[in-house]
Amino acid sequence: MSATDPHHATHRTIEAVWRIESPRLIAGLTRLVRDIARAEDLAQDALVAALEQWPQSGIPDNPGAWLMTTAKHRAIDHLRRNTRLETKLAELAPEIAEKEQAVPDYVTAIDDNVGDDLLRLVFISCHPILSLEAQLALTLRMLGGLTTDEIARAFLVPEPTIAQRIVRAKRTLTESRVPFEVPRGPELGARLSSVLKVIYLLFNEGYSATAGEDWLRPTLCEEALRLGRILANLVPNEPEVHGLVALMEIQASRSKARTTPTGEPILLLDQNRAHWDQLLIHRGLAALQHAEQLSDNQHRNPGSYTLQAAIAACHARAVTPEATDWSRIATLYETLTRRTPSPIIELNRAVAISMAQGPQAGLDIVDTLTNEPSLKNYHLLPSVRGDLLTKLNRHNEARLEFTRAATLTRNTRERDLLLQRAKDCDQPLPTE
Amino acid sequence: MRCMVLVKASKDSEAGVLPSTELLTNMGKFNEELVKAGVMLAGEGLQPSSKGKRIAFTGSKPTITDGPFSETKELVAGFWLWQVRSMEEAVEWLKRSPFGPGAEVEIRQIFEAEDFGAQMTPEIKEREERLRNQINEKK
């Protein structure tokens, strides 16, 4: 099958149209039939019809509208069938006649408030009634328009696992009669943070993969960024959405500089900053400024994504590692740890403090964390401790820490790096 | 993947004639749609080539030529930077743009880190194989 094969080309076009249109299609249909599983079936029916007809008839001028019309007609057929059934049962009760007339109104209603429908689809896909895994899969499927096969490859699990996960998730939503709505009042904040969590998890799932792994993993980062950007337009007044977008843009800006050509990770301070993507940095800094301004205007403290983005921004703004504003980073970590106490954030603060005030000051904080149960198997604790000990010329202790860190990491490339550092402790280079 | 969408110059754009209010309004709507879909990363319109310069690196010293430049159809009048999943998606989006007859637009794919992957894959494979052999030998 060659790229110039017209049949193949049509299929690729249909795929592209599907990806652009399917979220809106499914969202509009869910509002119409009040059942996400049924809505997706209807949307899929329209896709199948397109796959059957377009290769012969050619691609319509407005393919999105074609899909929408086809799906709507099927939805209306479905509603009419139900109505006819009711008509028989109710022996032509007058309210049924009203329902018959009401059907065409649904058709116009579907085009209104596309944004609202999309937002409802976001909230239902990330509903807390579903397991986190199911939320991730459903979000990619419903909002990213990815196939189960693509989702499976992205998460490195077999395709039937994902297919089952999605089927179950849809069943749960139907059986629990989860309303298709945007949560209001105090519930909105909590629900929104679970949406943001799903998007950031998707991003990290792609970002933590190293080069040479499945090609689809960078796609996860792109999908997460795209979802974040879409969400920022759907709820433009929520500072944390912009904070998350800022964080992802700035992190993504470093993706070309993060690994060697053979795939070994390069630490932030060793990265070639000329390889950082200035456009993404620029977009990230703009989103951060927007998030901070919104927090200010609404007299709210900056949220955790905004704070993390502010930290990432300190690195992004520094032209050289030496130019990094470490004391500002340490302050931001302190605010973050007060907001959401976490030993991992505390460990990061220790690193920032060591850079601002010297290795001993950092080590003093790290030493308060060595008995922390949640960090017991966390390789970065001994790794950071080893680094600080090296800087203090305590090489024997440092070697033990690097060796321990190497046994704890699951990433082979990181393990190599840590073992090398352990080895270097035997012939230490003089430190400044 | 990302792509750059290059809008070619026309007689009007080169003469500094601004687009009609209608086209500007429709273009604004189109841009809004692109942003809402998370597709548009950047985009700008360029002033006519009469305000531009060309620097040619031929001899020992670069030669600088002032605009305007004659080959109108080869000139760029504006650009977008888009984040899309495929070339087909970029084409689909362009079909929805408000350009009228006579306009010409070119889509070019941007090199990403993973595009260099094909070259380094054999190396990585070899490396990993060597590692695996070493581990097996130690068993």
Tab-separated table of N, CA and C in Angstrom, chain A residues 9 12-13 16-17 19-21 24 59 63-64 143-146 211-212 218 222-223 226 229-230 233 255-256 260-264 277 279-280 283 413 416, chain B residues 1-2 32-33 35-42 81 83-90 92-93 95-96 110-114 116 120-121 123-124 127-128 131:
chain	number	residue	atom	x	y	z
A	9	ALA	N	-5.174	7.065	0.573
A	9	ALA	CA	-5.183	8.502	0.851
A	9	ALA	C	-6.528	8.923	1.434
A	12	ARG	N	-6.760	7.930	5.014
A	12	ARG	CA	-5.975	8.804	5.896
A	12	ARG	C	-6.694	10.132	6.106
A	13	THR	N	-7.368	10.589	5.067
A	13	THR	CA	-8.137	11.827	5.212
A	13	THR	C	-9.295	11.619	6.181
A	16	ALA	N	-8.088	11.737	9.600
A	16	ALA	CA	-7.805	13.110	10.037
A	16	ALA	C	-9.095	13.844	10.373
A	17	VAL	N	-10.118	13.669	9.521
A	17	VAL	CA	-11.412	14.314	9.776
A	17	VAL	C	-11.977	13.803	11.098
A	19	ARG	N	-10.421	12.668	13.686
A	19	ARG	CA	-9.715	13.214	14.846
A	19	ARG	C	-10.122	14.646	15.139
A	20	ILE	N	-10.408	15.399	14.074
A	20	ILE	CA	-10.819	16.785	14.287
A	20	ILE	C	-12.244	16.820	14.828
A	21	GLU	N	-13.103	15.970	14.266
A	21	GLU	CA	-14.534	16.098	14.532
A	21	GLU	C	-15.065	15.248	15.676
A	24	ARG	N	-16.291	16.699	19.208
A	24	ARG	CA	-17.506	17.519	19.109
A	24	ARG	C	-18.715	16.664	18.782
A	59	ILE	N	-14.598	12.790	-1.028
A	59	ILE	CA	-14.772	13.401	0.287
A	59	ILE	C	-15.673	14.632	0.160
A	63	PRO	N	-16.757	17.750	5.413
A	63	PRO	CA	-16.839	16.377	5.947
A	63	PRO	C	-17.342	16.326	7.387
A	64	GLY	N	-17.008	17.370	8.171
A	64	GLY	CA	-17.464	17.400	9.564
A	64	GLY	C	-18.975	17.444	9.632
A	143	LEU	N	-11.702	12.394	23.751
A	143	LEU	CA	-11.273	13.765	23.479
A	143	LEU	C	-10.093	13.832	22.525
A	144	GLY	N	-9.294	12.759	22.483
A	144	GLY	CA	-8.160	12.758	21.569
A	144	GLY	C	-8.483	12.082	20.258
A	145	GLY	N	-9.610	11.331	20.208
A	145	GLY	CA	-9.976	10.620	18.999
A	145	GLY	C	-9.003	9.503	18.644
A	146	LEU	N	-8.269	8.985	19.636
A	146	LEU	CA	-7.334	7.889	19.373
A	146	LEU	C	-8.076	6.560	19.331
A	211	ALA	N	14.090	7.996	24.681
A	211	ALA	CA	14.144	7.752	23.237
A	211	ALA	C	14.376	6.276	22.964
A	212	GLY	N	13.922	5.809	21.822
A	212	GLY	CA	14.143	4.415	21.453
A	212	GLY	C	12.982	3.530	21.866
A	218	PRO	N	5.916	9.975	22.510
A	218	PRO	CA	5.897	11.448	22.396
A	218	PRO	C	4.490	11.956	22.079
A	222	GLU	N	2.143	15.269	23.295
A	222	GLU	CA	1.452	16.169	22.377
A	222	GLU	C	-0.041	16.198	22.653
A	223	GLU	N	-0.622	15.001	22.903
A	223	GLU	CA	-2.053	14.942	23.193
A	223	GLU	C	-2.377	15.707	24.473
A	226	ARG	N	-2.167	19.359	23.899
A	226	ARG	CA	-3.296	19.812	23.103
A	226	ARG	C	-4.569	19.880	23.951
A	229	ARG	N	-4.393	22.877	26.160
A	229	ARG	CA	-4.662	24.123	25.430
A	229	ARG	C	-6.152	24.258	25.127
A	230	ILE	N	-6.801	23.129	24.791
A	230	ILE	CA	-8.246	23.166	24.519
A	230	ILE	C	-8.998	23.555	25.796
A	233	ASN	N	-9.089	27.106	26.789
A	233	ASN	CA	-10.076	27.909	26.060
A	233	ASN	C	-11.498	27.653	26.538
A	255	SER	N	12.478	18.898	25.530
A	255	SER	CA	12.498	17.487	25.125
A	255	SER	C	13.656	17.141	24.196
A	256	LYS	N	14.091	18.085	23.362
A	256	LYS	CA	15.204	17.770	22.456
A	256	LYS	C	16.538	17.724	23.178
A	260	THR	N	20.903	12.054	25.281
A	260	THR	CA	22.007	12.001	24.320
A	260	THR	C	21.493	11.307	23.055
A	261	PRO	N	22.249	11.410	21.947
A	261	PRO	CA	21.792	10.723	20.726
A	261	PRO	C	21.555	9.231	20.941
A	262	THR	N	22.210	8.634	21.945
A	262	THR	CA	21.992	7.209	22.184
A	262	THR	C	20.966	6.964	23.288
A	263	GLY	N	20.340	8.021	23.771
A	263	GLY	CA	19.203	7.827	24.671
A	263	GLY	C	19.473	7.961	26.158
A	264	GLU	N	20.725	8.240	26.564
A	264	GLU	CA	20.969	8.428	27.993
A	264	GLU	C	20.376	9.758	28.436
A	277	ASP	N	13.418	24.584	23.221
A	277	ASP	CA	12.520	25.170	22.224
A	277	ASP	C	12.012	26.531	22.719
A	279	LEU	N	10.096	28.722	21.327
A	279	LEU	CA	8.677	29.013	21.111
A	279	LEU	C	7.838	28.467	22.272
A	280	LEU	N	8.146	27.219	22.662
A	280	LEU	CA	7.390	26.623	23.761
A	280	LEU	C	7.667	27.362	25.073
A	283	ARG	N	5.611	30.467	24.970
A	283	ARG	CA	4.206	30.161	25.222
A	283	ARG	C	3.978	29.825	26.686
A	413	ARG	N	18.939	3.173	31.943
A	413	ARG	CA	19.906	4.216	31.602
A	413	ARG	C	20.289	5.032	32.838
A	416	ASP	N	22.729	2.984	34.902
A	416	ASP	CA	24.098	3.093	34.375
A	416	ASP	C	24.766	4.368	34.881
B	1	MET	N	3.190	15.907	15.552
B	1	MET	CA	4.077	16.592	14.631
B	1	MET	C	3.683	18.066	14.485
B	2	ARG	N	4.670	18.837	14.081
B	2	ARG	CA	4.378	20.246	13.836
B	2	ARG	C	4.640	20.562	12.371
B	32	GLU	N	-9.307	31.648	15.581
B	32	GLU	CA	-9.921	31.332	16.873
B	32	GLU	C	-10.221	29.837	16.965
B	33	GLU	N	-10.726	29.295	15.853
B	33	GLU	CA	-11.037	27.869	15.814
B	33	GLU	C	-9.763	27.032	15.983
B	35	VAL	N	-7.020	27.932	17.519
B	35	VAL	CA	-6.537	28.045	18.900
B	35	VAL	C	-7.372	27.162	19.812
B	36	LYS	N	-8.705	27.199	19.611
B	36	LYS	CA	-9.603	26.406	20.458
B	36	LYS	C	-9.323	24.917	20.323
B	37	ALA	N	-8.873	24.498	19.164
B	37	ALA	CA	-8.591	23.079	18.934
B	37	ALA	C	-7.172	22.713	19.361
B	38	GLY	N	-6.436	23.691	19.883
B	38	GLY	CA	-5.074	23.414	20.324
B	38	GLY	C	-4.119	23.200	19.159
B	39	VAL	N	-4.467	23.704	17.996
B	39	VAL	CA	-3.657	23.457	16.803
B	39	VAL	C	-2.641	24.576	16.564
B	40	MET	N	-3.078	25.819	16.757
B	40	MET	CA	-2.215	26.937	16.384
B	40	MET	C	-1.216	27.281	17.494
B	41	LEU	N	0.060	27.251	17.134
B	41	LEU	CA	1.102	27.609	18.098
B	41	LEU	C	1.580	29.036	17.873
B	42	ALA	N	1.633	29.443	16.629
B	42	ALA	CA	2.076	30.783	16.291
B	42	ALA	C	1.594	31.108	14.891
B	81	LEU	N	2.376	28.258	12.575
B	81	LEU	CA	3.017	27.061	13.096
B	81	LEU	C	1.909	26.247	13.748
B	83	GLN	N	0.341	22.515	15.432
B	83	GLN	CA	0.550	21.203	16.044
B	83	GLN	C	-0.583	20.310	15.563
B	84	VAL	N	-0.247	19.315	14.756
B	84	VAL	CA	-1.272	18.418	14.222
B	84	VAL	C	-0.808	16.974	14.393
B	85	ARG	N	-1.704	16.027	14.096
B	85	ARG	CA	-1.299	14.614	14.204
B	85	ARG	C	-0.759	14.085	12.896
B	86	SER	N	-1.122	14.702	11.797
B	86	SER	CA	-0.667	14.186	10.504
B	86	SER	C	-0.755	15.298	9.471
B	87	MET	N	-0.105	15.068	8.347
B	87	MET	CA	-0.171	15.991	7.224
B	87	MET	C	-1.623	16.135	6.756
B	88	GLU	N	-2.341	15.001	6.782
B	88	GLU	CA	-3.742	15.026	6.352
B	88	GLU	C	-4.565	15.954	7.227
B	89	GLU	N	-4.246	15.963	8.535
B	89	GLU	CA	-5.006	16.844	9.418
B	89	GLU	C	-4.741	18.305	9.057
B	90	ALA	N	-3.484	18.609	8.752
B	90	ALA	CA	-3.147	19.981	8.355
B	90	ALA	C	-3.922	20.371	7.099
B	92	GLU	N	-6.767	19.115	6.119
B	92	GLU	CA	-8.173	19.272	6.495
B	92	GLU	C	-8.437	20.641	7.103
B	93	TRP	N	-7.514	21.077	7.952
B	93	TRP	CA	-7.693	22.400	8.563
B	93	TRP	C	-7.623	23.492	7.503
B	95	LYS	N	-8.450	23.302	4.432
B	95	LYS	CA	-9.677	23.316	3.646
B	95	LYS	C	-10.735	24.191	4.310
B	96	ARG	N	-10.626	24.348	5.633
B	96	ARG	CA	-11.605	25.157	6.366
B	96	ARG	C	-11.210	26.633	6.439
B	110	ILE	N	7.912	20.011	10.169
B	110	ILE	CA	9.079	20.466	10.931
B	110	ILE	C	9.837	19.246	11.464
B	111	PHE	N	11.139	19.303	11.468
B	111	PHE	CA	11.951	18.217	12.046
B	111	PHE	C	11.740	18.172	13.554
B	112	GLU	N	11.437	16.995	14.095
B	112	GLU	CA	11.316	16.831	15.536
B	112	GLU	C	12.440	15.899	15.992
B	113	ALA	N	12.626	15.863	17.323
B	113	ALA	CA	13.704	15.022	17.862
B	113	ALA	C	13.597	13.592	17.352
B	114	GLU	N	12.332	13.072	17.302
B	114	GLU	CA	12.200	11.661	16.936
B	114	GLU	C	12.479	11.409	15.450
B	116	PHE	N	15.109	12.101	13.999
B	116	PHE	CA	16.492	11.652	13.902
B	116	PHE	C	16.614	10.237	14.439
B	120	MET	N	19.517	6.678	14.761
B	120	MET	CA	20.188	6.206	15.964
B	120	MET	C	19.659	4.861	16.443
B	121	THR	N	18.553	4.410	15.874
B	121	THR	CA	17.978	3.168	16.351
B	121	THR	C	18.940	1.986	16.267
B	123	GLU	N	22.067	1.898	16.465
B	123	GLU	CA	23.065	2.062	17.521
B	123	GLU	C	22.518	1.643	18.877
B	124	ILE	N	21.313	2.134	19.165
B	124	ILE	CA	20.699	1.809	20.450
B	124	ILE	C	20.504	0.306	20.557
B	127	ARG	N	23.757	-1.368	21.215
B	127	ARG	CA	24.128	-1.105	22.607
B	127	ARG	C	23.387	-2.022	23.553
B	128	GLU	N	22.072	-2.077	23.342
B	128	GLU	CA	21.254	-2.859	24.256
B	128	GLU	C	21.561	-4.339	24.138
B	131	LEU	N	24.670	-4.972	26.041
B	131	LEU	CA	24.363	-4.986	27.465
B	131	LEU	C	23.735	-6.314	27.872
